[in-house]
Short mmCIF file of N, CA and C in Angstrom, two decimals:
data_model
loop_
_atom_site.label_atom_id
_atom_site.label_comp_id
_atom_site.label_asym_id
_atom_site.label_seq_id
_atom_site.Cartn_x
_atom_site.Cartn_y
_atom_site.Cartn_z
N GLY R 1 124.83 107.72 59.34
CA GLY R 1 126.14 108.85 58.73
C GLY R 1 126.48 107.88 57.64
N THR R 2 127.55 108.36 57.15
CA THR R 2 128.42 107.72 56.12
C THR R 2 129.86 107.59 56.27
N GLU R 3 130.64 106.92 55.46
CA GLU R 3 132.14 106.82 55.91
C GLU R 3 132.72 108.16 55.47
N ALA R 4 132.02 109.10 54.54
CA ALA R 4 132.86 110.23 53.83
C ALA R 4 132.18 111.74 54.52
N CYS R 5 131.44 111.30 55.75
CA CYS R 5 130.78 112.42 56.64
C CYS R 5 131.70 112.97 57.62
N HIS R 6 132.61 114.19 57.43
CA HIS R 6 133.13 114.75 58.31
C HIS R 6 133.04 114.51 59.92
N TRP R 7 131.56 115.14 59.62
CA TRP R 7 130.95 115.31 61.15
C TRP R 7 130.23 114.19 61.77
N CYS R 8 130.08 113.05 61.08
CA CYS R 8 129.96 111.81 61.68
C CYS R 8 131.32 111.48 62.48
N LYS R 9 132.40 111.26 61.42
CA LYS R 9 133.46 110.99 62.13
C LYS R 9 133.86 111.89 63.68
N GLN R 10 133.51 113.08 63.30
CA GLN R 10 133.75 113.95 64.84
C GLN R 10 132.83 113.40 65.97
N LEU R 11 131.59 112.94 65.40
CA LEU R 11 130.50 112.39 66.54
C LEU R 11 131.08 110.91 67.17
N ASP R 12 131.73 110.15 66.27
CA ASP R 12 132.30 109.12 66.92
C ASP R 12 133.63 109.11 67.91
N ALA R 13 134.25 110.15 67.31
CA ALA R 13 135.96 110.26 67.87
C ALA R 13 135.55 111.26 69.16
N ARG R 14 134.78 112.21 69.32
CA ARG R 14 134.64 113.17 70.56
C ARG R 14 133.36 112.89 71.36
N SER R 15 132.34 113.06 70.91
CA SER R 15 130.87 112.69 71.44
C SER R 15 130.68 111.27 72.22
N LEU R 16 130.56 110.59 71.07
CA LEU R 16 130.09 108.77 71.33
C LEU R 16 131.38 108.21 72.32
N SER R 17 132.53 108.83 72.18
CA SER R 17 133.48 107.87 72.89
C SER R 17 133.58 109.00 74.32
N ASP R 18 133.29 109.74 74.41
CA ASP R 18 133.18 110.16 75.80
C ASP R 18 132.63 109.75 76.58
N GLU R 19 133.00 109.26 77.76
CA GLU R 19 132.96 108.36 78.87
C GLU R 19 131.26 108.24 79.04
N GLY R 20 131.21 109.40 79.60
CA GLY R 20 129.82 109.85 80.28
C GLY R 20 128.48 109.28 79.29
N VAL R 21 128.57 110.07 78.04
CA VAL R 21 127.88 109.48 76.82
C VAL R 21 127.91 107.99 76.73
N ALA R 22 129.13 107.06 76.59
CA ALA R 22 129.36 105.82 76.15
C ALA R 22 128.59 104.94 77.66
N SER R 23 128.62 105.71 78.68
CA SER R 23 128.34 104.84 79.74
C SER R 23 126.51 104.69 79.59
N LEU R 24 126.07 105.80 79.45
CA LEU R 24 124.93 106.11 79.13
C LEU R 24 123.98 104.97 77.79
N LEU R 25 124.86 105.67 77.07
CA LEU R 25 124.45 104.44 75.77
C LEU R 25 124.84 102.62 75.71
N SER R 26 125.35 102.44 76.78
CA SER R 26 125.59 101.05 76.81
C SER R 26 124.73 100.67 78.15
N THR R 27 124.10 101.69 78.88
CA THR R 27 123.53 100.96 80.08
C THR R 27 121.91 101.02 79.62
N ARG R 28 121.57 102.05 78.85
CA ARG R 28 120.30 102.69 78.76
C ARG R 28 119.44 102.60 77.51
N TYR R 29 120.46 102.14 76.52
CA TYR R 29 120.03 102.43 74.59
C TYR R 29 120.61 101.14 74.30
N ILE R 30 119.85 100.77 73.26
CA ILE R 30 120.43 99.77 72.34
C ILE R 30 120.84 100.76 71.09
N VAL R 31 122.18 100.65 70.63
CA VAL R 31 122.36 101.36 69.38
C VAL R 31 122.78 100.75 68.06
N TYR R 32 122.22 101.03 67.08
CA TYR R 32 122.64 100.69 65.91
C TYR R 32 123.08 101.52 64.97
N LYS R 33 123.90 101.68 64.39
CA LYS R 33 124.93 102.55 63.66
C LYS R 33 124.42 101.83 62.38
N LEU R 34 124.01 103.02 61.48
CA LEU R 34 123.67 102.53 60.15
C LEU R 34 124.51 103.63 58.83
N ASP R 35 125.23 102.88 58.28
CA ASP R 35 125.87 103.60 56.88
C ASP R 35 124.87 103.86 56.08
N ALA R 36 124.11 105.04 55.49
CA ALA R 36 123.73 105.07 54.87
C ALA R 36 123.94 104.91 53.45
N ASP R 37 125.15 105.17 53.09
CA ASP R 37 125.66 104.45 51.84
C ASP R 37 125.46 103.02 51.65
N ARG R 38 125.47 102.20 52.52
CA ARG R 38 125.27 100.78 52.26
C ARG R 38 124.18 100.40 52.39
N GLU R 39 123.09 101.02 53.34
CA GLU R 39 121.75 100.77 53.79
C GLU R 39 120.70 102.06 53.16
N ALA R 40 120.74 102.26 52.28
CA ALA R 40 120.26 103.61 51.50
C ALA R 40 118.80 103.30 51.77
N ALA R 41 118.17 102.10 51.44
CA ALA R 41 116.33 101.73 51.67
C ALA R 41 116.23 102.31 53.00
N LEU R 42 116.71 101.96 54.39
CA LEU R 42 116.52 102.40 55.63
C LEU R 42 116.96 103.81 56.15
N ALA R 43 117.84 104.47 55.27
CA ALA R 43 118.12 105.42 55.61
C ALA R 43 117.02 106.52 54.92
N ASN R 44 116.50 105.87 53.60
CA ASN R 44 115.31 106.71 52.88
C ASN R 44 113.81 106.51 53.44
N ALA R 45 114.14 105.56 54.10
CA ALA R 45 112.56 105.61 54.81
C ALA R 45 112.37 105.80 56.21
N LEU R 46 113.84 106.57 56.62
CA LEU R 46 113.61 107.31 58.05
C LEU R 46 113.57 108.78 57.60
N LYS R 47 113.74 108.96 56.55
CA LYS R 47 113.78 110.32 56.02
C LYS R 47 114.94 111.24 56.14
N VAL R 48 116.41 110.60 56.61
CA VAL R 48 117.50 111.22 57.09
C VAL R 48 118.03 112.29 55.58
N GLN R 49 118.01 113.27 56.08
CA GLN R 49 118.55 114.58 55.21
C GLN R 49 119.56 115.28 55.37
N VAL R 50 120.04 114.93 56.83
CA VAL R 50 121.00 115.48 57.29
C VAL R 50 122.61 114.69 57.93
N TYR R 51 123.58 114.48 57.98
CA TYR R 51 124.39 113.63 58.52
C TYR R 51 125.49 114.16 59.12
N PRO R 52 125.96 113.99 60.60
CA PRO R 52 124.78 112.54 61.11
C PRO R 52 123.49 113.21 61.57
N SER R 53 122.89 111.93 61.68
CA SER R 53 121.37 111.61 62.26
C SER R 53 121.13 110.80 63.36
N LEU R 54 120.38 111.24 64.43
CA LEU R 54 120.21 110.47 65.54
C LEU R 54 118.74 110.22 65.55
N TYR R 55 118.46 108.88 65.82
CA TYR R 55 116.75 108.67 65.87
C TYR R 55 116.76 107.95 66.84
N PHE R 56 115.91 107.88 67.84
CA PHE R 56 115.50 107.48 69.23
C PHE R 56 113.98 106.75 69.16
N ALA R 57 114.33 105.67 69.33
CA ALA R 57 113.17 104.77 69.54
C ALA R 57 112.65 104.24 70.75
N SER R 58 111.00 104.20 70.97
CA SER R 58 110.93 103.88 72.44
C SER R 58 110.95 102.34 72.45
N PRO R 59 110.45 101.66 73.45
CA PRO R 59 110.61 100.18 73.43
C PRO R 59 109.36 99.47 72.49
N SER R 60 108.82 99.86 72.09
CA SER R 60 107.58 99.51 71.38
C SER R 60 108.16 99.77 69.83
N GLY R 61 109.36 100.63 69.55
CA GLY R 61 109.73 100.77 68.21
C GLY R 61 109.27 101.89 67.50
N ALA R 62 108.67 102.96 67.88
CA ALA R 62 108.11 104.21 67.67
C ALA R 62 109.44 105.10 67.64
N ILE R 63 109.58 105.78 66.66
CA ILE R 63 110.37 107.21 66.89
C ILE R 63 109.62 107.65 67.84
N VAL R 64 110.60 108.24 68.60
CA VAL R 64 110.36 109.44 69.42
C VAL R 64 110.63 110.63 69.29
N SER R 65 111.82 110.60 68.88
CA SER R 65 112.72 112.03 68.49
C SER R 65 113.95 111.67 67.60
N PHE R 66 114.42 113.08 67.38
CA PHE R 66 115.41 112.52 66.42
C PHE R 66 116.43 113.89 66.32
N GLN R 67 117.63 113.64 66.00
CA GLN R 67 118.94 114.70 66.58
C GLN R 67 119.51 114.77 65.02
N GLU R 68 119.51 115.91 64.21
CA GLU R 68 119.86 116.40 63.16
C GLU R 68 121.39 116.99 63.49
N GLY R 69 122.61 116.50 62.80
CA GLY R 69 123.88 117.35 63.42
C GLY R 69 124.50 116.62 64.14
N PHE R 70 125.99 117.22 64.18
CA PHE R 70 127.21 116.90 65.37
C PHE R 70 126.22 117.66 66.46
N LEU R 71 126.63 117.16 67.93
CA LEU R 71 126.66 117.78 69.18
C LEU R 71 127.66 117.27 69.87
N GLU R 72 128.46 118.24 70.63
CA GLU R 72 129.64 118.11 71.79
C GLU R 72 128.95 117.34 72.73
N PRO R 73 129.57 116.09 73.34
CA PRO R 73 129.29 115.56 74.19
C PRO R 73 128.53 115.69 75.46
N ASP R 74 128.65 117.07 75.94
CA ASP R 74 127.73 117.60 77.00
C ASP R 74 126.31 117.86 76.42
N LYS R 75 126.10 118.08 75.16
CA LYS R 75 124.83 118.42 75.16
C LYS R 75 124.25 116.95 74.21
N LEU R 76 125.14 116.35 73.90
CA LEU R 76 124.45 115.00 73.14
C LEU R 76 123.93 114.14 74.84
N LYS R 77 124.75 114.29 75.36
CA LYS R 77 124.35 113.17 76.67
C LYS R 77 123.17 114.37 77.57
N ALA R 78 122.87 115.44 77.26
CA ALA R 78 121.88 115.97 77.99
C ALA R 78 120.33 115.73 77.14
N ARG R 79 120.91 115.46 75.97
CA ARG R 79 119.56 114.94 74.80
C ARG R 79 119.39 113.66 75.20
N LEU R 80 119.92 112.83 75.35
CA LEU R 80 120.28 111.40 75.63
C LEU R 80 119.37 111.50 76.85
N VAL R 81 119.74 112.25 77.97
CA VAL R 81 118.44 111.99 79.43
C VAL R 81 117.33 112.46 78.70
N ALA R 82 117.36 113.40 78.21
CA ALA R 82 115.80 114.30 77.96
C ALA R 82 114.99 113.10 76.88
N VAL R 83 115.72 112.66 76.03
CA VAL R 83 115.05 111.37 75.52
C VAL R 83 114.45 110.25 76.48
N LEU R 84 115.39 109.75 77.10
CA LEU R 84 114.88 108.60 78.42
C LEU R 84 113.77 109.23 79.29
N ALA R 85 113.89 110.53 79.81
CA ALA R 85 113.04 111.15 80.40
C ALA R 85 111.21 111.15 79.64
N SER R 86 111.41 111.14 78.36
CA SER R 86 109.76 111.31 77.88
C SER R 86 109.56 110.15 77.30
N VAL R 87 110.34 109.24 77.06
CA VAL R 87 109.69 107.62 77.38
C VAL R 87 109.37 106.82 78.69
N GLY R 88 110.25 107.30 79.68
CA GLY R 88 109.84 106.44 80.94
C GLY R 88 110.97 105.11 81.17
N THR R 89 110.77 104.83 82.03
CA THR R 89 111.44 103.40 82.06
C THR R 89 110.53 102.27 82.07
N PRO R 90 111.51 101.41 81.20
CA PRO R 90 110.33 100.13 80.96
C PRO R 90 110.49 99.54 81.91
N ASP R 91 109.29 98.44 82.48
CA ASP R 91 109.23 97.74 83.89
C ASP R 91 110.02 96.94 83.60
N TRP R 92 110.34 96.29 82.47
CA TRP R 92 111.87 95.32 82.88
C TRP R 92 113.04 95.80 83.59
N MET R 93 113.29 97.45 82.83
CA MET R 93 114.83 97.98 83.74
C MET R 93 114.27 98.12 84.78
N ARG R 94 112.99 98.16 85.52
CA ARG R 94 113.09 98.79 86.67
C ARG R 94 113.17 97.60 87.57
N ARG R 95 113.05 96.50 87.17
CA ARG R 95 113.07 95.08 87.72
C ARG R 95 114.27 94.13 87.62
N ASP R 96 114.97 94.65 86.50
CA ASP R 96 116.18 94.15 86.58
C ASP R 96 117.16 94.94 87.05
#
């Protein structure tokens, strides 16, 4: 996202702060928030076209999915669950 992006602010305020989404992100994801104005090279490498954009990587670091644009909390949570299902549960999470 960017500091000036209205929908990025909505994602932060409405969706990412939702208890269910926040819990899922804190227990099953490693979150990295990118300001495309400050880290333009990385945004360009990811070919970001729309803000906000969410990129999902597997434990190996490969991009497995992405989401362009704002999602309401319930849709974002469903998307997060679907991404997890697509990559499976790493062995270390099953053990720990």
